XYZ file of C-alpha atoms in Angstrom:
558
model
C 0.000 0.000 0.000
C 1.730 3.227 -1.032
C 2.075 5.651 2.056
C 2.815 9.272 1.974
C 5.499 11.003 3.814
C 5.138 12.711 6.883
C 6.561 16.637 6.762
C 7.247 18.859 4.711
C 4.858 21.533 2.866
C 1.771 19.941 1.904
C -0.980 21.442 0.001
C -4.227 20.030 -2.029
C -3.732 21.175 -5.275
C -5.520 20.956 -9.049
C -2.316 22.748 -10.722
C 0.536 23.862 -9.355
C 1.932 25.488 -6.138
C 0.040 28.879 -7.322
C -3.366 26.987 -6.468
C -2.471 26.317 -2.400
C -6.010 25.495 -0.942
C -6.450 28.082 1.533
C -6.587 27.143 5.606
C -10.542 27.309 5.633
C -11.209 23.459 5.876
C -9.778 21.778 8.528
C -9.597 17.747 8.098
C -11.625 16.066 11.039
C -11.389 12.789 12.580
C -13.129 9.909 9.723
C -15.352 8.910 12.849
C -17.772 11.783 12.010
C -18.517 10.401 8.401
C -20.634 7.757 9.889
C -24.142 9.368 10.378
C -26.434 11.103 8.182
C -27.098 8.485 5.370
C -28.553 5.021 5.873
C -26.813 1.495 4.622
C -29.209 1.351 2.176
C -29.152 4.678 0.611
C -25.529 4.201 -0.240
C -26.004 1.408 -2.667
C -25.863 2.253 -5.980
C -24.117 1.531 -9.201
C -20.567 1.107 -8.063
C -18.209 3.494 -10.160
C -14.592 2.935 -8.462
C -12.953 0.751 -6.106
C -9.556 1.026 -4.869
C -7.087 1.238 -1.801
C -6.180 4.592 -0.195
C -4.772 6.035 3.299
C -7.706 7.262 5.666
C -6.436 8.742 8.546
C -3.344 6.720 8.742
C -4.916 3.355 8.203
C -4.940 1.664 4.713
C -9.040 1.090 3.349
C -10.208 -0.203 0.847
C -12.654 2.705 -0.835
C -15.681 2.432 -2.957
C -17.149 5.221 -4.661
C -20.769 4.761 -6.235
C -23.663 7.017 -7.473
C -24.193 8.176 -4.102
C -21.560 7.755 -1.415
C -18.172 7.402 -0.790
C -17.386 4.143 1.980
C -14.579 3.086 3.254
C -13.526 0.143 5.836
C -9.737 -0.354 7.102
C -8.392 -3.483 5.310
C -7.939 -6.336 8.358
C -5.767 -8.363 8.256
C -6.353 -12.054 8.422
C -7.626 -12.244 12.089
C -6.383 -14.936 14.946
C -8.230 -17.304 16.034
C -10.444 -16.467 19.263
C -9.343 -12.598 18.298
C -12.590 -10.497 18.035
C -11.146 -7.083 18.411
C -10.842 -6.653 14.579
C -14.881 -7.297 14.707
C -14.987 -3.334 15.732
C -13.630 -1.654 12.536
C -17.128 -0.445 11.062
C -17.827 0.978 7.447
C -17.965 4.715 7.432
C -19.124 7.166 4.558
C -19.792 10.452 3.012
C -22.620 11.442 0.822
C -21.563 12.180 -3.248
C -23.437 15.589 -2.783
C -21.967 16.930 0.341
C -18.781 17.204 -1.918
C -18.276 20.735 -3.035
C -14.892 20.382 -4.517
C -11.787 17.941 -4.953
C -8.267 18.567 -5.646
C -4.937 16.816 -6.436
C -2.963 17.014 -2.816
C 0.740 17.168 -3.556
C 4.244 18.127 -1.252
C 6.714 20.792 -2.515
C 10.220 21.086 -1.331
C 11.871 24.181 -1.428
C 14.742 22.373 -4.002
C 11.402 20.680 -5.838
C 10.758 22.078 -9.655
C 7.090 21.391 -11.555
C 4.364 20.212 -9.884
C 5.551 18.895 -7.158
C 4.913 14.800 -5.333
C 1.524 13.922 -5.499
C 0.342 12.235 -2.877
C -3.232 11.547 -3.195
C -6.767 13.554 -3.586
C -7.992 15.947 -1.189
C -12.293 16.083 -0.670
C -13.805 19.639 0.416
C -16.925 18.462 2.372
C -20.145 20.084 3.569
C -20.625 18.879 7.128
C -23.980 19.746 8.939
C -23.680 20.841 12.567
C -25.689 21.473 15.280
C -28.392 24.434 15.206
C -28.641 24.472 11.637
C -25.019 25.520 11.228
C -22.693 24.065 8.150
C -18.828 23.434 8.183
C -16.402 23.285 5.314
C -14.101 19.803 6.407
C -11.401 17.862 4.459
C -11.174 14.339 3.551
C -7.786 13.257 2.395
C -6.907 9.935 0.444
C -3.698 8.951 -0.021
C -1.867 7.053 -3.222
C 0.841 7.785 -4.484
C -0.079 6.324 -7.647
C -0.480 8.892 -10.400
C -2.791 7.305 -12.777
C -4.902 5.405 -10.180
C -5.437 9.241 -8.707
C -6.197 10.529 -12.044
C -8.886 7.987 -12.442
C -10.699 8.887 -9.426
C -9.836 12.850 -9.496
C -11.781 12.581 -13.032
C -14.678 10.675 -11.527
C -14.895 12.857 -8.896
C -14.771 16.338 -10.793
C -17.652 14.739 -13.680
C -19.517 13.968 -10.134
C -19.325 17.304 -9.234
C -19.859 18.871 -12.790
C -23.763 17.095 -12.429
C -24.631 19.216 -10.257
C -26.681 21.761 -12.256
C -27.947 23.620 -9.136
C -24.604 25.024 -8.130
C -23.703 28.360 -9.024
C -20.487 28.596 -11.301
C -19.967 32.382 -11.417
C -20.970 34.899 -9.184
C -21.880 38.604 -8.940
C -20.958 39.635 -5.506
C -22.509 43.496 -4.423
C -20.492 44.376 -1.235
C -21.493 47.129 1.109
C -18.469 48.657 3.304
C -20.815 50.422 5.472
C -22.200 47.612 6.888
C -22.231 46.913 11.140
C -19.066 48.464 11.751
C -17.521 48.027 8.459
C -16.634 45.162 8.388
C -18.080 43.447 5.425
C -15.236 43.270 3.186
C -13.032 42.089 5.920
C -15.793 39.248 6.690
C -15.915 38.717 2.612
C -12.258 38.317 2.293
C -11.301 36.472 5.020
C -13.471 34.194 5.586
C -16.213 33.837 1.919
C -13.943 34.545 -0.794
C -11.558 31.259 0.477
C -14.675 29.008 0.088
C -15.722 30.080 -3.468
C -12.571 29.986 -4.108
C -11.953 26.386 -3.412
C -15.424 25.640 -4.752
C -14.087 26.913 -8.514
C -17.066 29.749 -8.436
C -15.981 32.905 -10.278
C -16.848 35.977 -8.851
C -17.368 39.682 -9.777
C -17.192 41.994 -6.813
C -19.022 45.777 -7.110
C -18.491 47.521 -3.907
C -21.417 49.934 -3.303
C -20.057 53.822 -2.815
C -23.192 55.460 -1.773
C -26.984 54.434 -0.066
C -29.149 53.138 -3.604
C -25.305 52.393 -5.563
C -26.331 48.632 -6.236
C -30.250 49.640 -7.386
C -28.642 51.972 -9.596
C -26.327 49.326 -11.010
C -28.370 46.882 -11.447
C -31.298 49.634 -13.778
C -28.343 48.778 -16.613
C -26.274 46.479 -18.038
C -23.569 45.366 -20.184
C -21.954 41.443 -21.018
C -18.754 41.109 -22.546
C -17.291 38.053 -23.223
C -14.022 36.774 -21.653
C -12.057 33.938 -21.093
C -13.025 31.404 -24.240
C -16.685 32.091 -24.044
C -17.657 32.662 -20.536
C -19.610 35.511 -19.861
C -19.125 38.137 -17.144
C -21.383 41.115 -15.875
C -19.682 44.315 -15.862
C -22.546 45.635 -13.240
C -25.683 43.642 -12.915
C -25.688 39.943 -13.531
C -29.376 40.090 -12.459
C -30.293 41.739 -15.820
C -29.951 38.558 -17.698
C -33.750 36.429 -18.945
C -34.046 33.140 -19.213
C -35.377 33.628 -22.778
C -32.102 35.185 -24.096
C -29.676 33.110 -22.020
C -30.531 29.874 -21.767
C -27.404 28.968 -19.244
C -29.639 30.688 -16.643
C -31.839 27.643 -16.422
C -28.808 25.641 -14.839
C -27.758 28.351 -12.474
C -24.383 29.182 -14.391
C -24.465 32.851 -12.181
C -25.903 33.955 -9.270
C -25.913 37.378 -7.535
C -24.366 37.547 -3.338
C -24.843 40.143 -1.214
C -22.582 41.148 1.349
C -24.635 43.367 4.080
C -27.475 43.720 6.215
C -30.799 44.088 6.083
C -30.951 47.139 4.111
C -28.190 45.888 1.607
C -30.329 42.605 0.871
C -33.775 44.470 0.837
C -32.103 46.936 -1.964
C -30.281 44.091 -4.083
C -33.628 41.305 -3.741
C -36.083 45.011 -4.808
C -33.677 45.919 -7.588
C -33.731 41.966 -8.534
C -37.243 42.376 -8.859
C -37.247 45.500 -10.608
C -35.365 44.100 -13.478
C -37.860 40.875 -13.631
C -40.773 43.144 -13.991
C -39.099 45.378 -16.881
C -37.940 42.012 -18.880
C -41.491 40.962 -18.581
C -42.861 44.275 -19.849
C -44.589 44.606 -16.622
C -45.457 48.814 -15.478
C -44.332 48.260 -11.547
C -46.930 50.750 -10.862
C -49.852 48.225 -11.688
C -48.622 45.229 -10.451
C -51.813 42.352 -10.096
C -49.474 38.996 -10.592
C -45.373 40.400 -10.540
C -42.747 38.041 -12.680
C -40.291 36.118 -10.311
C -36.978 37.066 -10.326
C -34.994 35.484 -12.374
C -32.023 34.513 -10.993
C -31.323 33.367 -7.044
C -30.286 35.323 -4.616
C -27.508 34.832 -1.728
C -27.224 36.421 1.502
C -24.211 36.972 3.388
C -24.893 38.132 7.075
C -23.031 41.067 7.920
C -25.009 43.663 9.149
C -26.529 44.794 12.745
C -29.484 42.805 12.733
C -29.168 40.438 9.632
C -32.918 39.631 10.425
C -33.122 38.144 6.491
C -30.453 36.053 6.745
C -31.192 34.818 10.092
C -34.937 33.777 9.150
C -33.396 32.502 5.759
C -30.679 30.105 7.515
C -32.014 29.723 10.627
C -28.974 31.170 12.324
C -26.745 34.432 11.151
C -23.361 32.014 10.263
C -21.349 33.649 7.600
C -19.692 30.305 6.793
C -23.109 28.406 6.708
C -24.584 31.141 4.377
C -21.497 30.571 2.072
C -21.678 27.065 1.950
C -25.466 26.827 1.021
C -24.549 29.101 -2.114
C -21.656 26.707 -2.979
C -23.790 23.512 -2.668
C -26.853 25.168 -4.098
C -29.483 25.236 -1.627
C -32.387 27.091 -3.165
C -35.383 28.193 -0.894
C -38.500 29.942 -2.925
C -39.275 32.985 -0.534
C -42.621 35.048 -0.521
C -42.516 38.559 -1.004
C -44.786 41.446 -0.763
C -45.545 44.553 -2.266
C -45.767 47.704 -0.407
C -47.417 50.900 -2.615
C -49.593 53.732 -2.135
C -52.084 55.696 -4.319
C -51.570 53.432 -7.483
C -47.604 53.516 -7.015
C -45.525 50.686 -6.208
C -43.669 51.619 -3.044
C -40.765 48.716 -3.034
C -40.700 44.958 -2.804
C -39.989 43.700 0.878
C -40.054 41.169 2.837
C -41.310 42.748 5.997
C -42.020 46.186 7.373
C -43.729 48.105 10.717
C -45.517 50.824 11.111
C -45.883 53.274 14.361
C -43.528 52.505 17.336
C -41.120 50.787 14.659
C -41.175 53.523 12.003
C -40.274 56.130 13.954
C -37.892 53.873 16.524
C -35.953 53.539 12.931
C -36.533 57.400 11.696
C -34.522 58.515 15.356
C -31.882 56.039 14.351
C -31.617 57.202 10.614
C -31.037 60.673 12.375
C -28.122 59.773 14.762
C -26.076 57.726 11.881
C -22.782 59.588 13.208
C -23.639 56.965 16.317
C -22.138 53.415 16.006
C -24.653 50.914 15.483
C -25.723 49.783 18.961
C -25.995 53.030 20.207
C -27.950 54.595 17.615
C -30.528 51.706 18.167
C -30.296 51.915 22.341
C -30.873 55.579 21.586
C -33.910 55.389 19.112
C -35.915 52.398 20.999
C -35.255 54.825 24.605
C -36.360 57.657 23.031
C -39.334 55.961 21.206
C -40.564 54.574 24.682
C -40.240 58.182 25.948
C -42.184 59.605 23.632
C -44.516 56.506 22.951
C -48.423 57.742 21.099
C -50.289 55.237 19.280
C -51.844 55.970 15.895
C -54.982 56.213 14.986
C -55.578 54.026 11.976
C -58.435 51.874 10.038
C -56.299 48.427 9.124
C -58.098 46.168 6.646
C -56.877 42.765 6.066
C -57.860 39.867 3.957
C -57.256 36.690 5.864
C -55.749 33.556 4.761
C -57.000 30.181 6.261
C -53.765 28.424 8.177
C -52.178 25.596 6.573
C -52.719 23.913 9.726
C -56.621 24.387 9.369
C -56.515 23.659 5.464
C -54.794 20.476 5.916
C -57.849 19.384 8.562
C -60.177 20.329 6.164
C -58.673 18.664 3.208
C -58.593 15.231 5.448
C -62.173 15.844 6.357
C -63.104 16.876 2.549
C -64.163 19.981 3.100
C -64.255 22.386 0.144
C -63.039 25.337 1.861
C -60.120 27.052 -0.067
C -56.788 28.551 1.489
C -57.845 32.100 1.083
C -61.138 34.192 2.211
C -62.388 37.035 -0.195
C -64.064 38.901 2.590
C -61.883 41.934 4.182
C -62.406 42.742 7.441
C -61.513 45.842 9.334
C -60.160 47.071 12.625
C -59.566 50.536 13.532
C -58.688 52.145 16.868
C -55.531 53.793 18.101
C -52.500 50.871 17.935
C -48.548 51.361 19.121
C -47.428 49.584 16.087
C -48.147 47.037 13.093
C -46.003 44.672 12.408
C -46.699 43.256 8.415
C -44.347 39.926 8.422
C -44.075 37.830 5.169
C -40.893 35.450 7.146
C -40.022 34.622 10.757
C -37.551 37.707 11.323
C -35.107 35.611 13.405
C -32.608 38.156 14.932
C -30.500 38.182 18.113
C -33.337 40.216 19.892
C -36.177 37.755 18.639
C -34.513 34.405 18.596
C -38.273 32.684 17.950
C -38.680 35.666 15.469
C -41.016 38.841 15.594
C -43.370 36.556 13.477
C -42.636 32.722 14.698
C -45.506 31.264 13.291
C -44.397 32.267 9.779
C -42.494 30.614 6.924
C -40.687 31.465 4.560
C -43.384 30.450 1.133
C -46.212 29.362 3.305
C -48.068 31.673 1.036
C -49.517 34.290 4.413
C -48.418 37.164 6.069
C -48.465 37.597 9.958
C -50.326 40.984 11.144
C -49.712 41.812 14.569
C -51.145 44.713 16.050
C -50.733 46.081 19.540
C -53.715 48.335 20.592
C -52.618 51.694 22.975
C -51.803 50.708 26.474
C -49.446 51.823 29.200
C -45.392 52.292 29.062
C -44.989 49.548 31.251
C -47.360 46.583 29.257
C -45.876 47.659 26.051
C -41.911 47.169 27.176
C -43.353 43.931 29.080
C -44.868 42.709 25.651
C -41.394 43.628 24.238
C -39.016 42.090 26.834
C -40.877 38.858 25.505
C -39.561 38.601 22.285
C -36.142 37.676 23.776
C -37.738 34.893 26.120
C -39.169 31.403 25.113
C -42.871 32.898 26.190
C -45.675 33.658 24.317
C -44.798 37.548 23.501
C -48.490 37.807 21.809
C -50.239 36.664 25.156
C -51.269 40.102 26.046
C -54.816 41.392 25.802
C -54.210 44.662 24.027
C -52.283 42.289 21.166
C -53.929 41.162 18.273
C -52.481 38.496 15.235
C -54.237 37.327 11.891
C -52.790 35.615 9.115
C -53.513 37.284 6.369
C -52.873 37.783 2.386
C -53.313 41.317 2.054
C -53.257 44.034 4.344
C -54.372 47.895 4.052
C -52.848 50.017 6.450
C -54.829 53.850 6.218
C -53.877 56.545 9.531
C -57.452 58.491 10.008
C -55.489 61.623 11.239
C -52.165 63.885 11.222
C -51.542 64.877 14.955
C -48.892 63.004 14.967
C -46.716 65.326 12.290
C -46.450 68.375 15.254
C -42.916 69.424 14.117
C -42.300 70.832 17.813
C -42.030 66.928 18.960
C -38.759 65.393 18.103
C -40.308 61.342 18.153
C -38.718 60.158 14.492
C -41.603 61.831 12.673
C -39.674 64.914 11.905
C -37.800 62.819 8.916
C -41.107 62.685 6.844
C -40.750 64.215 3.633
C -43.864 66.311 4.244
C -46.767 66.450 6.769
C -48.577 64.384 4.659
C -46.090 61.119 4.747
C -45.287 58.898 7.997
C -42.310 56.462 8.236
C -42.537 52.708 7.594
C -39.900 50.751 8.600
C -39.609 48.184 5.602
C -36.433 45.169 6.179
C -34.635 47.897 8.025
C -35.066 50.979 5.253
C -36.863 53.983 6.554
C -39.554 54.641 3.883
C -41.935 57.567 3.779
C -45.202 56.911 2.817
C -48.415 59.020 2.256
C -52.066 58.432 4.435
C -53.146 54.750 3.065
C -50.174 51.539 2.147
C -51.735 48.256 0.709
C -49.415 45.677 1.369
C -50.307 42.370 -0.724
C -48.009 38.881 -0.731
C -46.882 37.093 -3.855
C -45.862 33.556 -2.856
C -42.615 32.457 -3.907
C -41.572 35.515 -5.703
C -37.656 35.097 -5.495
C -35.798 32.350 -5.013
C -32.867 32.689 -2.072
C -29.922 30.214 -1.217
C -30.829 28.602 2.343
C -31.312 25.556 4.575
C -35.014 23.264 4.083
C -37.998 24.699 5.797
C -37.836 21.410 8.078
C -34.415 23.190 9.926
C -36.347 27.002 10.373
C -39.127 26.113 12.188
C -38.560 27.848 15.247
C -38.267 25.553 18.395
């Protein structure tokens, strides 16, 4: 059994020393290979069988259609000796693979390409609390052609995978948190896509609205032997005129927060509409956007990304764009008098408008202390509103699926608005979960992320103290909507109208003061301070947009 040498500079390579695979994977002991995939599931046409080094023990390996096993090769056992009855077959799923490269040693004397000394397998491990981890796997021969063999089987494996992005446009916003996006891109994304073999195109944003204005036009060139690259937006691109779409050649990443996201998915959206020859201003049925979305945490809140992966990981974010894990997302549309506000994901109205209009005021203030400041002085100076909120409601799934057992011909949907009006503290108009580190059940838990409803939660006027008691709960594992003056529906479209304008006295400095006139109140819409005039209809459009995340088994909130 060839062995490789211990020492030395060792590095898993495809080419030459130039192509070091960076320190991002760590290797991890074989014994964690063995769960996840039953003995059955990894039968399967056989493809390869040979002998390599696994962790320092020679096994005989078998690669099929669907896993990678491996057992240490015994040798012939004494009699009465059962120890050798302990060595147990472990494995690793074919699609947990991301990447694979040639593993070779260079001496500082060595020329060329240096000893090869097996094949080196970049793995997607799942971890507790829906977080991912990049690994390593390495087998060792020193056997040229029998590597080449399997390093060919393993990169045709790999090239099957039609969901996986291959290129990438990557919009980067410095500003984010405490500016520390590109350090968080750099460090710690750009090694990962890099080992995966994704491209990438990096625009980083200069100004608030820099990546919606990049992405209004376009222009392709052609590089490298016929790939294609987007000089500024590769979200302009239709699946009519470029066919490669349908096999997710390029994607778009976004490197931000909340606000960053909201502006890339809207201007995503935009385009969609405009290549289906849709006016944005009369929108009944919207197109999807055409090409998936990925979000990489690295903002204040990250509440998208959070509700998306079930936990704000940068690495775990990165590693469902590498291995392609698509989530359809609803979306809504927020507009007033005929005009088509933005597309979001989630917004509030009253004591989270203007909590957000304070903050947007003290921006010279680092992050946490602009939002200590603007939630303090929101409580001081907490009114309610006095609005009429209309609201078509949508039937649970919950309920629907009782029905459908008991064949009942009840639909999902009602047609029949009903209306509440009254003063309320805030509205809260929630199309996902909004996981964040404030809300760790979400400001919406019963939500999903396509269920096809909205969550409307209203909290009618009552004292200072019951309304910070109602919000203390959202950090706690109770019931923050067990409060009599709160009120939730699940709903499909929502109409949100205020019935007066006493809340616009310029003398009182509570967030208002931002409105562009007296006429306009803020709405805080995924973390963007948006002015709006008397009446917003808010209406969802099930899976709208299509965003790289984990299943919707791993985000329902525990």
């Amino acid at each position: 059994m060839p062995r490789g040498r211990r020492g030395g500079r060792v590095s898993a390579l495809e080419g030459g020393p130039e192509e070091e695979a960076p320190p991002a994977a760590a290797a991890v002991p074989s014994a964690l290979w063995a769960s996840g995939l039953q003995p059955g599931a990894a039968a399967g046409q056989t493809l390869l069988r040979g002998i390599f080094e696994i962790g320092r023990s020679s096994c005989d390996v078998v690669l099929s259609e669907l896993a990678l096993r491996w057992w240490p090769i015994q040798p012939e056992r004494p009699a009465g000796d059962s120890k050798y009855d302990q060595c147990k077959e472990e494995f690793i799923e074919v699609k947990d693979i991301f990447s694979v490269k040639l593993k070779r040693r260079y001496s500082a004397k060595q020329q060329g390409n240096g000893t090869l000394l097996g094949i080196t397998l970049f793995i997607c491990l799942k971890k507790e609390q829906n977080k991912l981890k990049d690994s390593t796997l390495d087998l060792i021969n020193l056997s040229e052609d029998h590597c080449d063999v399997w390093f060919k089987q393993f990169k045709k494996i790999l090239a099957g995978f039609s969901n996986r992005p291959k290129s990438l446009k990557v919009i980067l916003n410095p500003q984010s948190h405490k500016k520390e996006a590109t350090q968080v891109y750099y460090e710690k994304v750009e090694p990962l896509l890099r080992i995966a073999g994704i491209k990438t195109d990096v625009t980083i944003t200069e100004y608030e609205g820099h990546a919606l204005a990049l992405l209004k036009d376009c222009e392709l060139q052609e590089f490298d032997g016929g790939h294609w690259k987007l000089l500024f937006a590769i979200h302009c691109w239709s699946v009519k005129s470029f066919p490669l779409m349908q096999t997710l050649e390029m994607s778009v990443v976004c490197v931000g927060g909340d606000g960053s996201a909201s502006e890339v998915a809207h201007a995503l959206l935009l385009r969609a509409q405009k290549n289906a020859g849709k006016e944005t201003d009369s929108l009944l049925t919207p197109a999807r956007a055409q090409l998936p979305l990925g979000l990489i945490p690295a903002g204040s809140t990250n509440v998208l990304a959070h509700s998306l992966h079930g936990i704000p990981h940068v690495v775990t974010a990165t590693l469902h764009i590498i291995m392609g894990h698509i989530q359809p997302v609803d979306v809504c549309t927020f507009s007033t008098t005929g005009k088509l506000l933005r597309f979001g994901f989630s917004a509030m109205f009253g004591f989270g408008g203007r909590t957000l209009a304070l903050a947007e005021k003290n921006r010279w203030m680092s992050p946490n202390q602009r939002r200590d400041f603007a939630v303090m002085k929101a409580l001081a100076k907490l009114k309610p509103e006095d609005c009429e909120i209309s609201f078509l409601p949508c039937i649970s799934s919950h309920d629907l699926q009782e029905w459908k057992a008991e064949g009942s011909p009840k639909s999902d949907s009602s047609d029949q608005w009903q209306t509440i009006q009254g003063q309320f503290l805030n509205v809260s108009i929630m199309a996902i979960p909004c996981l964040c580190s404030v809300a760790p059940r979400g400001l919406a838990p019963t939500t999903r992320l396509n269920n096809g409803s909205m969550a409307l939660i209203v909290v009618r006027n009552t004292s200072r103290p019951e309304f910070i008691k109602h919000l203390k709960r959202y950090a706690s594992v109770k019931n923050q909507f067990n409060f009599p003056f709160v009120e939730t529906y699940t709903v499909g479209e929502v109409r949100v109208r205020q019935r007066n304008k006493s809340g616009c006295d310029p003398e009182e400095d509570d967030g208002r003061q931002a409105a562009a006139s007296e006429h306009s109140f803020p709405w805080n819409i995924d973390g963007d301070l948006v002015e709006a005039e008397s009446e917003v209809l808010v209406k969802l459009h099930p899976r709208l947009i299509s965003l790289y995340g984990g299943s919707m088994e791993e985000m329902i909130p525990k």
